[in-house]
């Protein structure tokens, strides 16, 4: 008898609280989770704030790095452009060109490939360096009144002969290039002709003998650096590009600072920032960031690799702190609200589900058992669980006794089969012996009819004896009583012997049997009699199910990659359908199981073959097509000859 389920008079969600009070696991869970969570919310807010602050700074660093890389690429492109002008000029001079028109055309031709930073460029010879004049300077510059010839394809630029308008030997960048004898960027300066801030890249042009023959120069308009500055920052933030000494090349809040080449220290709020940044650069740093309470901004700096310029970017505290605080507080409040709702719903659902479980625990007690009394749900379930374990152990003991009885019954069955097979073989052997004596007319002469009857008795007795032998072998294997007699075996001799057993049957059906063996097959360490039994069994099946005039092939291959020998027996018989292949290796199973079936057999041969092959750690398989034929395969592992003595000693000792 089981206890009847207790009917609750209160609602499900209040059942556990009414039964266990504040000790209820749901009530304790709510208090235990919410208290530390409320404390953790503050920590979560700090973590979120730091995370968003770092994310904003990372964005600023990435933005600065992209700007620097773009600027560096443009500068390197400009330098390569001007150096290519040097190479081409040298080539013309080495070719013997002395015409001023040729060098003017060269400069104009280079205009089409001019990088966007270059506002003017050209070549200025030393006396007699390029053409047969004392001075000659062909230069492209932005169009100015009364200077040069305007280019037809680009009216914004003109071709100017610098000697005629500026007396270029007196210009500082020309003197510096001749003196330095190398490529270099000049310091920022204000051009006297059209007062704009410029920087000049200049360098020597030499002939094939290394003699200085001219000077190349190209100008960058510093105002273009401001217009090309990349910035994805808000209106409260800004960027600046300065030289190593602090001269503005670009300043987004006030572009006139760069146009006048003012120094960053001229802005009081940036003086201390620049001092800290320059100190870090002098220590060997090429990039970094710092906080400035004076400007209330985060600053990121990075050097432009190909120059001594420094890119500065700033973002105000407000743009970082305000969104970080807003997101962290929103996330913290949302998480707290969601967790409170989840815990409330969980406790409510827990209470509803615990009531029927607890009632079932009470109901599982038998009338003789003491009712379970506990402080809370967990203890109640624990006590009920141990009570069920106790009863389960009792049932397991009963099951164990039953299994022992079944094992003993199976052992008796195997012993019965073995004994019965032995008892049956003894009289059968006597019948076969007497039959053989009668056929040899030891006991007197026999007529043709009597001999025919004796032959029938012999065939039937041999069939019955084979059946009994198969049953006995299968019983021994199933009961693990069979012992294999391992010894080195010649594969070719094994195949030859197996084919001898079926050759007469094949001859009667005009079946052609062929044997294909690989060269240098190793010896197999096997039970020769058992494997021979398997091969004969498979060959007998092939002969049995192959129509007259068919073909059977026994093929043996050395699978060195898998360290095994592969036997395959292929026939052109009736074949087997895919759904019947799985049934073949089961004892007493035949595809045609009717009493008037066309092919005789007991269904033990393939099952016995499979067990014997598996005892040798091998595998047996089958592929077949209905109406085409079948191919049985056997894989047996092998050892090299030098390993056989050691394994034989292990087998004999085992």
XYZ file of C-alpha atoms in Angstrom:
654
model
C 0.000 0.000 0.000
C 1.175 3.549 -0.729
C 0.145 6.659 1.132
C -2.443 8.742 -0.637
C -1.329 12.139 -1.912
C -1.963 15.060 0.443
C -4.376 17.664 -0.936
C -3.193 21.248 -0.431
C -5.690 23.756 0.936
C -3.491 26.757 0.135
C -2.114 28.077 -3.162
C 0.883 26.309 -4.732
C 3.182 29.297 -4.580
C 2.679 29.692 -0.822
C 2.794 25.977 -0.003
C 6.511 25.736 0.688
C 6.589 28.894 2.780
C 3.660 27.703 4.863
C 5.234 24.270 5.324
C 8.851 25.294 6.027
C 8.611 29.028 6.841
C 11.702 31.207 6.469
C 13.806 28.019 6.232
C 12.317 27.430 2.801
C 15.031 27.083 0.189
C 13.240 29.608 -2.017
C 13.224 32.291 0.680
C 16.857 31.659 1.568
C 17.847 31.663 -2.100
C 16.239 35.051 -2.691
C 18.000 36.612 0.299
C 21.339 34.924 -0.437
C 21.390 36.106 -4.055
C 20.030 39.621 -3.755
C 22.243 40.784 -0.865
C 25.640 40.130 -2.522
C 24.238 41.181 -5.878
C 23.322 44.607 -4.561
C 26.891 44.970 -3.288
C 28.238 43.735 -6.623
C 26.224 46.256 -8.626
C 28.539 49.025 -7.472
C 31.560 47.035 -8.608
C 29.865 46.278 -11.918
C 29.305 49.980 -12.491
C 32.987 50.708 -11.927
C 34.032 47.888 -14.257
C 31.671 49.079 -16.982
C 32.875 52.647 -16.607
C 36.510 51.596 -16.934
C 35.648 49.399 -19.881
C 33.928 52.186 -21.817
C 36.672 54.639 -20.888
C 39.325 52.274 -22.248
C 37.214 51.643 -25.352
C 36.997 55.364 -26.061
C 40.741 55.788 -25.594
C 41.406 52.800 -27.831
C 39.216 54.376 -30.510
C 41.197 57.585 -30.154
C 44.505 55.712 -30.475
C 43.299 53.843 -33.553
C 42.019 57.051 -35.134
C 45.368 58.750 -34.467
C 47.294 55.789 -35.865
C 45.194 55.789 -39.053
C 45.746 59.542 -39.501
C 49.508 59.173 -38.962
C 49.760 56.243 -41.369
C 47.842 58.135 -44.057
C 50.002 61.236 -43.601
C 53.213 59.180 -43.580
C 52.131 57.421 -46.771
C 51.463 60.772 -48.466
C 54.845 62.136 -47.370
C 56.688 59.033 -48.584
C 54.784 59.220 -51.881
C 55.830 62.858 -52.247
C 59.463 62.010 -51.511
C 59.409 59.134 -54.029
C 57.881 61.447 -56.644
C 60.599 64.061 -56.195
C 63.373 61.443 -56.162
C 62.037 60.016 -59.416
C 62.341 63.543 -60.866
C 66.009 63.448 -59.857
C 66.538 60.091 -61.572
C 64.876 61.248 -64.796
C 66.836 64.515 -64.828
C 70.097 62.589 -64.358
C 69.161 60.292 -67.230
C 68.565 63.260 -69.589
C 71.837 64.883 -68.573
C 73.776 61.641 -69.012
C 72.182 61.279 -72.456
C 73.783 64.583 -73.479
C 70.582 66.647 -73.441
C 71.444 70.371 -73.114
C 68.211 71.975 -74.303
C 66.276 74.057 -71.707
C 63.046 73.097 -73.467
C 63.655 69.406 -72.759
C 63.949 69.982 -69.031
C 60.887 72.250 -69.045
C 58.897 69.508 -70.791
C 60.185 67.029 -68.215
C 58.858 69.130 -65.338
C 55.504 69.648 -67.091
C 55.225 65.898 -67.783
C 55.747 65.143 -64.096
C 52.814 67.414 -63.268
C 50.338 64.633 -64.179
C 51.713 62.364 -61.420
C 52.037 65.100 -58.776
C 50.948 63.949 -55.262
C 48.263 66.102 -53.692
C 50.568 67.478 -50.958
C 53.081 68.908 -53.468
C 52.142 72.505 -54.399
C 55.319 73.299 -56.322
C 58.384 71.441 -57.616
C 61.241 71.810 -60.034
C 64.974 71.624 -60.783
C 67.608 74.377 -60.388
C 70.991 73.864 -61.982
C 74.422 74.813 -60.809
C 76.336 76.909 -63.374
C 76.437 74.979 -66.666
C 75.086 71.882 -64.884
C 72.189 70.992 -67.207
C 72.070 73.519 -70.025
C 74.580 75.886 -71.566
C 73.721 78.790 -69.268
C 75.125 80.180 -66.092
C 71.744 79.673 -64.299
C 68.583 77.762 -65.201
C 65.643 76.748 -63.000
C 62.467 75.140 -64.380
C 59.713 75.130 -61.726
C 55.955 74.349 -61.445
C 54.056 76.443 -58.872
C 50.578 77.705 -58.088
C 49.671 80.471 -60.567
C 50.595 83.994 -59.445
C 50.206 87.280 -61.383
C 53.069 88.114 -63.720
C 54.936 84.855 -62.996
C 55.565 82.221 -65.665
C 53.288 80.602 -68.228
C 49.946 79.109 -67.137
C 49.607 75.396 -67.901
C 46.950 74.737 -70.534
C 45.681 71.541 -68.885
C 45.638 73.007 -65.353
C 45.262 76.822 -65.111
C 45.876 76.716 -61.337
C 49.581 76.070 -62.027
C 52.266 77.817 -64.046
C 55.712 76.930 -65.437
C 58.222 79.453 -64.038
C 61.903 80.091 -64.788
C 63.089 80.717 -61.226
C 66.298 82.505 -62.216
C 64.325 85.183 -63.997
C 61.906 85.910 -61.137
C 63.552 84.872 -57.845
C 67.308 84.539 -58.415
C 67.154 81.086 -56.835
C 70.884 80.871 -55.911
C 70.032 83.389 -53.208
C 67.187 81.265 -51.739
C 67.887 79.585 -48.435
C 66.652 76.073 -49.316
C 68.906 76.122 -52.420
C 71.930 77.095 -50.345
C 71.055 74.451 -47.718
C 70.706 71.691 -50.338
C 74.066 72.553 -51.946
C 75.714 72.699 -48.537
C 74.094 69.572 -47.044
C 74.556 67.505 -50.219
C 71.638 65.145 -49.206
C 67.844 64.959 -49.271
C 66.098 66.711 -46.358
C 62.946 68.578 -45.269
C 63.414 72.231 -44.428
C 61.985 73.847 -41.357
C 58.597 75.565 -41.848
C 58.941 79.075 -43.291
C 56.803 81.843 -44.838
C 57.352 82.302 -48.578
C 58.228 85.914 -49.488
C 56.604 85.889 -52.940
C 53.129 84.705 -51.953
C 53.143 84.690 -48.156
C 52.002 81.194 -47.258
C 53.633 78.714 -44.866
C 55.728 76.124 -46.693
C 58.044 73.208 -46.085
C 60.508 72.213 -48.799
C 61.985 68.811 -49.610
C 65.201 69.294 -51.527
C 68.311 67.378 -52.506
C 71.236 67.178 -54.908
C 71.229 65.965 -58.538
C 74.498 64.401 -59.676
C 75.851 63.251 -63.009
C 77.280 59.802 -63.665
C 80.644 60.904 -62.254
C 79.099 62.031 -58.988
C 79.445 65.739 -59.696
C 76.736 68.051 -58.334
C 74.918 69.506 -61.349
C 71.558 70.716 -59.994
C 69.185 70.849 -57.013
C 65.671 69.357 -56.854
C 63.047 70.835 -54.588
C 59.362 70.354 -53.848
C 57.093 72.469 -51.637
C 54.275 71.466 -49.300
C 51.683 74.086 -48.424
C 51.213 73.748 -44.669
C 47.595 74.902 -45.054
C 46.976 71.699 -47.003
C 47.992 69.674 -43.962
C 45.165 71.293 -42.009
C 42.616 70.665 -44.745
C 43.738 67.034 -45.095
C 43.634 66.300 -41.361
C 41.412 63.320 -40.627
C 39.204 63.609 -37.561
C 36.137 61.654 -36.559
C 35.944 63.414 -33.198
C 33.188 65.676 -31.865
C 33.179 69.464 -31.976
C 34.649 69.621 -28.468
C 37.731 67.665 -29.513
C 40.527 68.548 -31.884
C 43.773 67.497 -33.546
C 47.133 69.179 -34.007
C 50.240 68.419 -36.064
C 53.446 69.979 -34.751
C 57.158 69.749 -35.472
C 59.627 68.468 -32.907
C 60.185 72.003 -31.633
C 56.410 72.607 -31.293
C 55.677 74.633 -34.455
C 52.086 74.177 -35.610
C 51.643 72.508 -39.002
C 47.948 71.883 -38.397
C 45.548 72.933 -35.635
C 41.841 72.262 -36.146
C 40.392 74.776 -33.626
C 42.277 77.665 -35.287
C 43.909 77.102 -38.690
C 45.601 80.541 -38.556
C 47.950 79.176 -35.890
C 49.497 76.909 -38.529
C 49.388 79.599 -41.249
C 51.432 81.903 -38.988
C 53.728 79.052 -37.862
C 52.990 79.750 -34.227
C 54.378 77.505 -31.506
C 52.173 75.245 -29.393
C 53.593 76.871 -26.261
C 51.881 80.114 -27.323
C 48.631 78.549 -26.043
C 48.861 78.541 -22.218
C 46.547 75.562 -21.696
C 48.614 73.413 -24.069
C 52.032 74.401 -22.772
C 52.055 71.911 -19.887
C 50.568 69.186 -22.088
C 53.287 69.700 -24.701
C 55.942 69.666 -22.006
C 54.785 66.244 -20.753
C 54.484 64.837 -24.271
C 57.909 66.099 -25.303
C 59.417 64.624 -22.149
C 58.048 61.179 -23.086
C 59.317 61.553 -26.675
C 62.801 62.421 -25.400
C 62.669 59.173 -23.411
C 62.356 57.255 -26.689
C 58.587 56.797 -26.941
C 56.979 57.204 -30.343
C 53.352 57.104 -29.182
C 51.296 57.188 -26.003
C 48.529 58.983 -24.158
C 48.046 61.065 -21.017
C 45.368 62.872 -19.044
C 45.347 66.620 -18.590
C 43.201 68.075 -15.839
C 44.141 71.553 -17.052
C 42.534 71.010 -20.465
C 40.100 68.418 -19.033
C 40.999 66.120 -21.915
C 42.646 62.846 -22.789
C 45.603 63.336 -25.145
C 47.018 60.829 -27.616
C 50.276 61.501 -29.444
C 52.181 59.618 -32.176
C 55.239 60.477 -34.247
C 55.067 60.435 -38.035
C 57.768 57.852 -38.931
C 59.247 59.538 -42.001
C 59.543 62.996 -40.348
C 60.061 64.599 -36.945
C 56.395 65.675 -36.885
C 54.081 64.700 -34.039
C 50.324 64.138 -34.337
C 48.247 65.129 -31.296
C 44.590 64.291 -30.725
C 42.454 65.237 -27.766
C 39.046 64.184 -26.507
C 37.388 65.929 -23.583
C 36.549 64.239 -20.298
C 32.900 65.001 -20.937
C 32.833 63.007 -24.161
C 34.272 59.991 -22.339
C 32.814 60.166 -18.822
C 29.242 61.133 -19.687
C 28.453 58.217 -22.059
C 30.481 55.801 -19.915
C 28.539 56.699 -16.782
C 25.238 56.681 -18.639
C 25.843 53.231 -20.116
C 27.262 51.733 -16.905
C 24.396 53.020 -14.755
C 21.798 51.917 -17.299
C 23.356 48.472 -17.599
C 23.656 48.091 -13.812
C 20.067 49.163 -13.155
C 18.756 46.954 -15.968
C 20.734 43.963 -14.703
C 19.450 44.481 -11.156
C 15.849 44.778 -12.302
C 16.044 41.746 -14.565
C 17.751 39.608 -11.900
C 15.159 40.544 -9.289
C 12.340 39.537 -11.637
C 14.127 36.313 -12.614
C 14.743 35.326 -8.976
C 11.151 36.111 -8.035
C 9.800 34.032 -10.925
C 12.269 31.241 -10.181
C 11.295 31.057 -6.511
C 7.633 31.142 -7.442
C 8.103 28.362 -10.011
C 10.261 26.397 -7.552
C 7.555 26.514 -4.896
C 4.905 25.349 -7.355
C 7.015 22.402 -8.494
C 8.264 21.357 -5.079
C 4.809 20.661 -3.671
C 3.918 17.696 -5.942
C 7.496 16.367 -5.601
C 7.338 16.457 -1.827
C 3.911 14.848 -1.882
C 5.242 12.062 -4.133
C 8.124 11.517 -1.704
C 5.594 11.014 1.077
C 3.485 8.792 -1.146
C 6.405 6.485 -1.933
C 6.658 5.449 1.704
C 5.040 2.183 2.554
C 2.610 1.913 5.429
C 5.317 0.325 7.604
C 7.807 3.215 7.113
C 8.005 6.259 9.369
C 6.854 9.551 7.769
C 9.663 11.939 6.745
C 10.101 15.060 8.887
C 12.594 17.726 7.689
C 13.465 21.387 8.210
C 13.457 22.325 4.530
C 12.843 20.928 1.070
C 16.425 19.752 0.462
C 16.556 17.722 3.655
C 13.140 16.312 2.880
C 14.217 15.227 -0.614
C 17.506 13.886 0.756
C 15.764 11.696 3.332
C 13.332 10.432 0.710
C 16.227 9.739 -1.674
C 18.121 7.591 0.861
C 14.939 5.712 1.615
C 14.541 4.915 -2.091
C 18.249 3.934 -2.303
C 17.673 1.431 0.486
C 14.792 -0.173 -1.368
C 16.735 -0.046 -4.633
C 19.631 -1.965 -3.069
C 17.163 -4.631 -1.999
C 15.864 -4.875 -5.569
C 19.417 -5.022 -6.925
C 20.184 -7.986 -4.675
C 17.156 -9.791 -6.072
C 18.227 -8.894 -9.616
C 21.746 -10.174 -8.922
C 20.386 -13.539 -7.796
C 18.236 -13.729 -10.924
C 21.243 -12.923 -13.160
C 23.297 -15.636 -11.470
C 20.512 -18.122 -12.174
C 20.450 -17.037 -15.834
C 24.252 -17.344 -16.145
C 24.118 -20.817 -14.652
C 21.316 -21.760 -17.015
C 23.343 -20.549 -20.003
C 26.378 -22.509 -18.811
C 24.281 -25.641 -18.431
C 22.920 -25.097 -21.940
C 26.418 -24.846 -23.434
C 27.536 -27.896 -21.451
C 24.444 -29.784 -22.610
C 25.128 -28.916 -26.253
C 28.759 -29.992 -25.960
C 27.893 -33.266 -24.220
C 25.038 -34.060 -26.594
C 27.228 -33.298 -29.613
C 29.867 -35.665 -28.250
C 27.314 -38.385 -27.522
C 25.861 -38.030 -31.015
C 29.235 -38.113 -32.763
C 30.196 -41.450 -31.177
C 27.360 -43.536 -32.736
C 27.653 -41.545 -35.995
C 31.341 -42.424 -36.280
C 30.404 -46.080 -35.653
C 27.732 -45.900 -38.388
C 30.223 -44.366 -40.820
C 32.809 -47.036 -39.980
C 30.385 -49.917 -40.449
C 29.056 -48.317 -43.640
C 32.588 -48.078 -45.027
C 33.173 -51.776 -44.180
C 29.957 -52.780 -45.910
C 30.851 -50.780 -49.047
C 34.245 -52.487 -49.144
C 32.322 -55.879 -48.958
C 34.202 -57.037 -45.863
C 31.044 -58.760 -44.664
C 30.107 -60.203 -48.038
C 29.208 -59.192 -51.574
C 26.532 -56.520 -52.253
C 24.450 -55.758 -55.278
C 24.117 -52.332 -56.942
C 20.941 -51.394 -55.098
C 22.487 -52.169 -51.714
C 25.592 -50.115 -52.550
C 23.384 -47.169 -53.558
C 21.572 -47.353 -50.213
C 24.890 -47.436 -48.324
C 26.148 -44.374 -50.224
C 22.990 -42.495 -49.244
C 23.582 -43.500 -45.603
C 27.199 -42.258 -45.866
C 26.213 -38.865 -47.318
C 23.485 -38.300 -44.733
C 25.735 -39.381 -41.852
C 28.555 -37.062 -42.975
C 26.092 -34.176 -43.258
C 24.800 -34.849 -39.753
C 28.364 -35.169 -38.399
C 29.346 -31.800 -39.947
C 26.273 -30.209 -38.404
C 27.150 -31.626 -34.969
C 30.767 -30.439 -35.333
C 29.600 -26.914 -36.207
C 27.245 -26.835 -33.227
C 30.012 -28.076 -30.941
C 32.523 -25.482 -32.230
C 30.011 -22.659 -31.906
C 29.132 -23.745 -28.367
C 32.817 -23.810 -27.395
C 33.364 -20.323 -28.794
C 30.279 -18.912 -27.070
C 31.373 -20.434 -23.755
C 34.989 -19.258 -24.299
C 36.281 -22.838 -24.035
C 38.019 -22.944 -27.415
C 41.814 -22.639 -27.552
C 43.662 -21.611 -30.707
C 46.819 -23.472 -31.756
C 48.975 -20.615 -33.113
C 51.864 -21.481 -35.408
C 53.545 -19.938 -38.483
C 51.549 -20.858 -41.572
C 52.349 -20.560 -45.270
C 49.610 -18.589 -47.023
C 50.129 -20.251 -50.401
C 49.889 -23.734 -48.858
C 46.795 -22.686 -46.921
C 45.080 -21.502 -50.125
C 46.124 -24.599 -52.081
C 44.718 -26.916 -49.401
C 41.401 -25.059 -49.179
C 40.917 -25.159 -52.963
C 41.547 -28.933 -52.973
C 38.465 -29.458 -50.783
C 36.100 -27.750 -53.239
C 37.705 -28.577 -56.567
C 35.597 -31.714 -57.118
C 32.305 -29.888 -56.489
C 33.370 -27.036 -58.771
C 34.343 -29.494 -61.504
C 30.897 -31.100 -61.381
C 29.270 -27.669 -61.956
C 31.875 -26.619 -64.558
C 32.892 -23.658 -62.335
C 36.268 -22.077 -63.093
C 38.326 -21.453 -59.888
C 41.376 -19.192 -59.978
C 43.855 -18.183 -57.283
C 45.758 -14.868 -57.304
C 48.505 -14.323 -54.702
C 50.827 -11.346 -54.114
C 54.545 -11.996 -54.302
C 56.568 -12.382 -51.090
C 53.604 -12.925 -48.806
C 54.714 -13.216 -45.143
C 53.862 -16.150 -42.923
C 50.803 -15.806 -40.715
C 50.778 -16.666 -37.008
C 47.344 -18.385 -36.893
C 45.502 -21.564 -35.975
C 45.913 -23.184 -39.395
C 43.091 -25.709 -38.951
C 40.570 -23.033 -37.924
C 41.427 -20.562 -40.708
C 41.393 -23.455 -43.210
C 37.909 -24.270 -41.894
C 36.853 -20.653 -42.571
C 38.233 -20.628 -46.135
C 36.657 -24.003 -46.972
C 33.344 -22.770 -45.567
C 33.391 -19.619 -47.716
C 34.549 -21.498 -50.830
C 31.822 -24.130 -50.325
C 29.238 -21.334 -50.151
C 30.648 -19.759 -53.311
C 30.418 -23.075 -55.193
C 26.944 -23.765 -53.781
C 25.446 -20.414 -54.866
C 27.266 -20.030 -58.196
C 25.393 -21.420 -61.228
C 27.016 -23.831 -63.648
C 29.722 -22.299 -65.817
C 30.440 -19.474 -63.329
C 33.725 -18.163 -61.919
C 35.235 -18.066 -58.420
C 38.419 -16.190 -57.517
C 40.488 -16.560 -54.355
C 42.751 -13.516 -54.068
C 45.302 -12.708 -51.346
C 46.837 -9.244 -51.009
C 49.471 -7.876 -48.608
C 48.050 -4.703 -47.034
C 51.345 -3.327 -45.712
C 49.822 0.020 -44.722
C 47.425 -1.777 -42.343
C 49.873 -4.616 -41.431
C 47.407 -7.295 -42.460
C 46.692 -9.914 -45.113
C 43.462 -9.511 -47.106
C 41.741 -12.683 -48.375
C 38.905 -12.111 -50.859
C 36.632 -14.774 -52.344
C 34.670 -13.445 -55.315
C 31.960 -15.355 -57.172
C 29.475 -14.794 -59.967
C 26.631 -16.325 -58.000
C 23.104 -15.252 -57.187
C 24.173 -12.340 -54.948
C 22.512 -11.035 -51.797
C 20.217 -8.040 -51.350
C 21.402 -5.266 -48.969
C 18.631 -5.902 -46.422
C 19.696 -9.555 -46.073
C 23.452 -8.975 -45.642
C 23.076 -8.137 -41.923
C 21.349 -11.468 -41.269
C 24.085 -13.675 -42.717
C 26.467 -13.881 -39.775
C 23.813 -14.859 -37.188
C 23.605 -18.531 -36.103
C 20.889 -20.692 -37.733
C 19.876 -17.850 -40.086
C 19.351 -18.550 -43.792
C 18.086 -16.148 -46.443
C 15.768 -18.831 -47.863
C 14.273 -20.360 -44.715
C 11.434 -22.328 -46.318
C 11.216 -26.119 -46.008
C 11.371 -26.556 -49.786
C 14.327 -24.154 -50.255
C 16.633 -24.659 -53.227
C 19.954 -24.574 -51.317
C 20.627 -26.799 -48.313
C 22.518 -25.751 -45.166
C 22.151 -25.089 -41.445
C 23.062 -21.410 -41.248
C 25.984 -22.077 -38.900
C 28.898 -21.792 -41.339
C 29.143 -17.996 -41.636
C 28.438 -17.433 -37.932
C 31.247 -19.867 -37.051
C 33.591 -18.247 -39.606
C 32.937 -14.792 -38.141
C 33.695 -15.982 -34.564
C 36.944 -17.712 -35.626
C 38.212 -14.668 -37.550
C 37.412 -12.370 -34.632
C 39.334 -14.710 -32.265
C 42.366 -13.992 -34.496
C 41.800 -10.204 -34.057
C 40.642 -10.088 -37.678
C 37.580 -8.848 -39.542
C 35.224 -10.480 -42.031
C 33.142 -8.496 -44.488
C 30.830 -8.840 -47.476
C 29.885 -6.806 -50.530
C 27.253 -8.176 -52.871
C 24.948 -7.232 -55.724
C 21.789 -9.209 -56.304
C 22.020 -11.196 -59.539
C 25.698 -10.258 -60.070
C 27.709 -11.979 -57.349
C 29.324 -11.613 -53.923
C 32.752 -10.918 -52.450
C 33.661 -12.113 -48.948
C 36.782 -10.533 -47.404
C 38.915 -11.592 -44.434
C 41.528 -9.327 -42.838
C 44.115 -11.088 -40.635
C 46.981 -9.205 -38.924
C 50.503 -10.478 -39.492
C 53.974 -10.100 -38.035
C 57.362 -9.880 -39.724
C 59.409 -13.094 -39.601
C 61.907 -11.720 -37.075
C 59.033 -11.124 -34.603
C 57.596 -14.665 -34.781
C 59.868 -16.434 -32.222
C 59.148 -13.857 -29.520
C 55.376 -14.002 -30.098
C 55.398 -17.825 -30.180
C 57.091 -17.897 -26.778
C 54.461 -15.487 -25.409
C 51.605 -17.616 -26.804
C 53.022 -20.857 -25.383
C 53.672 -19.310 -21.974
C 50.145 -17.847 -21.913
